[in-house]
Amino acid sequence: MSDETPICSAKGCRADAVWVLAWNNPKIHTPERRKTWLACEEHREHLSQFLGVRGFLKDVVPLTEWEAASSAADG
């Protein structure tokens, strides 16, 4: 894992990410596939709404939980 602090995926934002927005586009991804965007506190709702309106949003999880689950799956 990188030592760099993950940053928010919102355009132009350089804030530390604290949320993972898991999503997929059912027109091009298999149902189990999860793409991710990262969000700071300020942009979590905006990015969630953007994905939700399109029917893409599957889950919003704190970054710490996502990383812990990822580490457990890898180990």
mmCIF file of C-alpha atoms in Angstrom:
data_model
loop_
_atom_site.group_PDB
_atom_site.id
_atom_site.type_symbol
_atom_site.label_atom_id
_atom_site.label_comp_id
_atom_site.label_asym_id
_atom_site.label_seq_id
_atom_site.Cartn_x
_atom_site.Cartn_y
_atom_site.Cartn_z
ATOM 1 C CA MET A 1 0.000 0.000 0.000
ATOM 2 C CA SER A 2 1.205 3.518 -0.774
ATOM 3 C CA ASP A 3 2.314 5.880 1.992
ATOM 4 C CA GLU A 4 0.499 8.733 0.251
ATOM 5 C CA THR A 5 -2.706 9.978 1.857
ATOM 6 C CA PRO A 6 -5.651 9.281 -0.475
ATOM 7 C CA ILE A 7 -7.322 12.442 -1.732
ATOM 8 C CA CYS A 8 -10.898 13.272 -2.694
ATOM 9 C CA SER A 9 -12.010 12.434 -6.246
ATOM 10 C CA ALA A 10 -14.022 15.659 -6.633
ATOM 11 C CA LYS A 11 -12.652 17.850 -9.404
ATOM 12 C CA GLY A 12 -10.050 20.253 -8.058
ATOM 13 C CA CYS A 13 -10.285 19.007 -4.465
ATOM 14 C CA ARG A 14 -7.030 18.135 -2.703
ATOM 15 C CA ALA A 15 -8.543 17.298 0.707
ATOM 16 C CA ASP A 16 -7.865 13.995 2.428
ATOM 17 C CA ALA A 17 -10.392 11.314 1.538
ATOM 18 C CA VAL A 18 -12.398 9.799 4.379
ATOM 19 C CA TRP A 19 -15.112 7.970 2.403
ATOM 20 C CA VAL A 20 -15.149 5.337 -0.338
ATOM 21 C CA LEU A 21 -18.043 5.417 -2.790
ATOM 22 C CA ALA A 22 -18.336 1.986 -4.401
ATOM 23 C CA TRP A 23 -20.205 1.977 -7.701
ATOM 24 C CA ASN A 24 -20.661 0.256 -11.006
ATOM 25 C CA ASN A 25 -22.261 1.027 -14.336
ATOM 26 C CA PRO A 26 -24.534 -1.956 -15.072
ATOM 27 C CA LYS A 27 -24.338 -1.264 -18.806
ATOM 28 C CA ILE A 28 -20.611 -1.997 -18.887
ATOM 29 C CA HIS A 29 -19.647 -3.754 -15.609
ATOM 30 C CA THR A 30 -20.556 -7.169 -14.263
ATOM 31 C CA PRO A 31 -22.848 -6.965 -11.188
ATOM 32 C CA GLU A 32 -20.093 -7.866 -8.693
ATOM 33 C CA ARG A 33 -17.555 -5.346 -10.056
ATOM 34 C CA ARG A 34 -16.948 -2.277 -7.891
ATOM 35 C CA LYS A 35 -15.253 0.883 -9.066
ATOM 36 C CA THR A 36 -14.402 3.429 -6.368
ATOM 37 C CA TRP A 37 -14.326 7.156 -5.890
ATOM 38 C CA LEU A 38 -12.867 8.716 -2.785
ATOM 39 C CA ALA A 39 -14.538 11.624 -1.013
ATOM 40 C CA CYS A 40 -13.753 14.139 1.697
ATOM 41 C CA GLU A 41 -16.487 15.127 4.163
ATOM 42 C CA GLU A 42 -17.403 18.173 2.053
ATOM 43 C CA HIS A 43 -17.912 16.260 -1.226
ATOM 44 C CA ARG A 44 -19.358 12.938 -0.007
ATOM 45 C CA GLU A 45 -22.984 13.980 -0.495
ATOM 46 C CA HIS A 46 -22.406 15.625 -3.881
ATOM 47 C CA LEU A 47 -20.523 12.650 -5.323
ATOM 48 C CA SER A 48 -23.055 10.210 -3.823
ATOM 49 C CA GLN A 49 -25.920 12.113 -5.442
ATOM 50 C CA PHE A 50 -24.123 12.201 -8.799
ATOM 51 C CA LEU A 51 -23.711 8.420 -8.788
ATOM 52 C CA GLY A 52 -27.109 7.755 -7.190
ATOM 53 C CA VAL A 53 -29.103 9.684 -9.812
ATOM 54 C CA ARG A 54 -27.545 7.436 -12.451
ATOM 55 C CA GLY A 55 -28.268 4.265 -10.468
ATOM 56 C CA PHE A 56 -24.544 3.533 -10.123
ATOM 57 C CA LEU A 57 -23.981 3.962 -6.362
ATOM 58 C CA LYS A 58 -23.749 0.658 -4.500
ATOM 59 C CA ASP A 59 -22.206 1.554 -1.128
ATOM 60 C CA VAL A 60 -20.625 4.379 0.902
ATOM 61 C CA VAL A 61 -18.075 3.185 3.443
ATOM 62 C CA PRO A 62 -15.550 4.967 5.666
ATOM 63 C CA LEU A 63 -12.093 4.718 4.090
ATOM 64 C CA THR A 64 -10.673 3.052 7.211
ATOM 65 C CA GLU A 65 -13.257 0.234 6.971
ATOM 66 C CA TRP A 66 -12.641 -0.198 3.225
ATOM 67 C CA GLU A 67 -8.875 -0.458 3.765
ATOM 68 C CA ALA A 68 -9.317 -2.924 6.637
ATOM 69 C CA ALA A 69 -11.611 -5.127 4.538
ATOM 70 C CA SER A 70 -9.200 -4.940 1.610
ATOM 71 C CA SER A 71 -6.254 -5.914 3.837
ATOM 72 C CA ALA A 72 -8.205 -8.855 5.279
ATOM 73 C CA ALA A 73 -9.112 -10.066 1.773
ATOM 74 C CA ASP A 74 -5.474 -9.822 0.649
ATOM 75 C CA GLY A 75 -4.039 -11.607 3.648
#
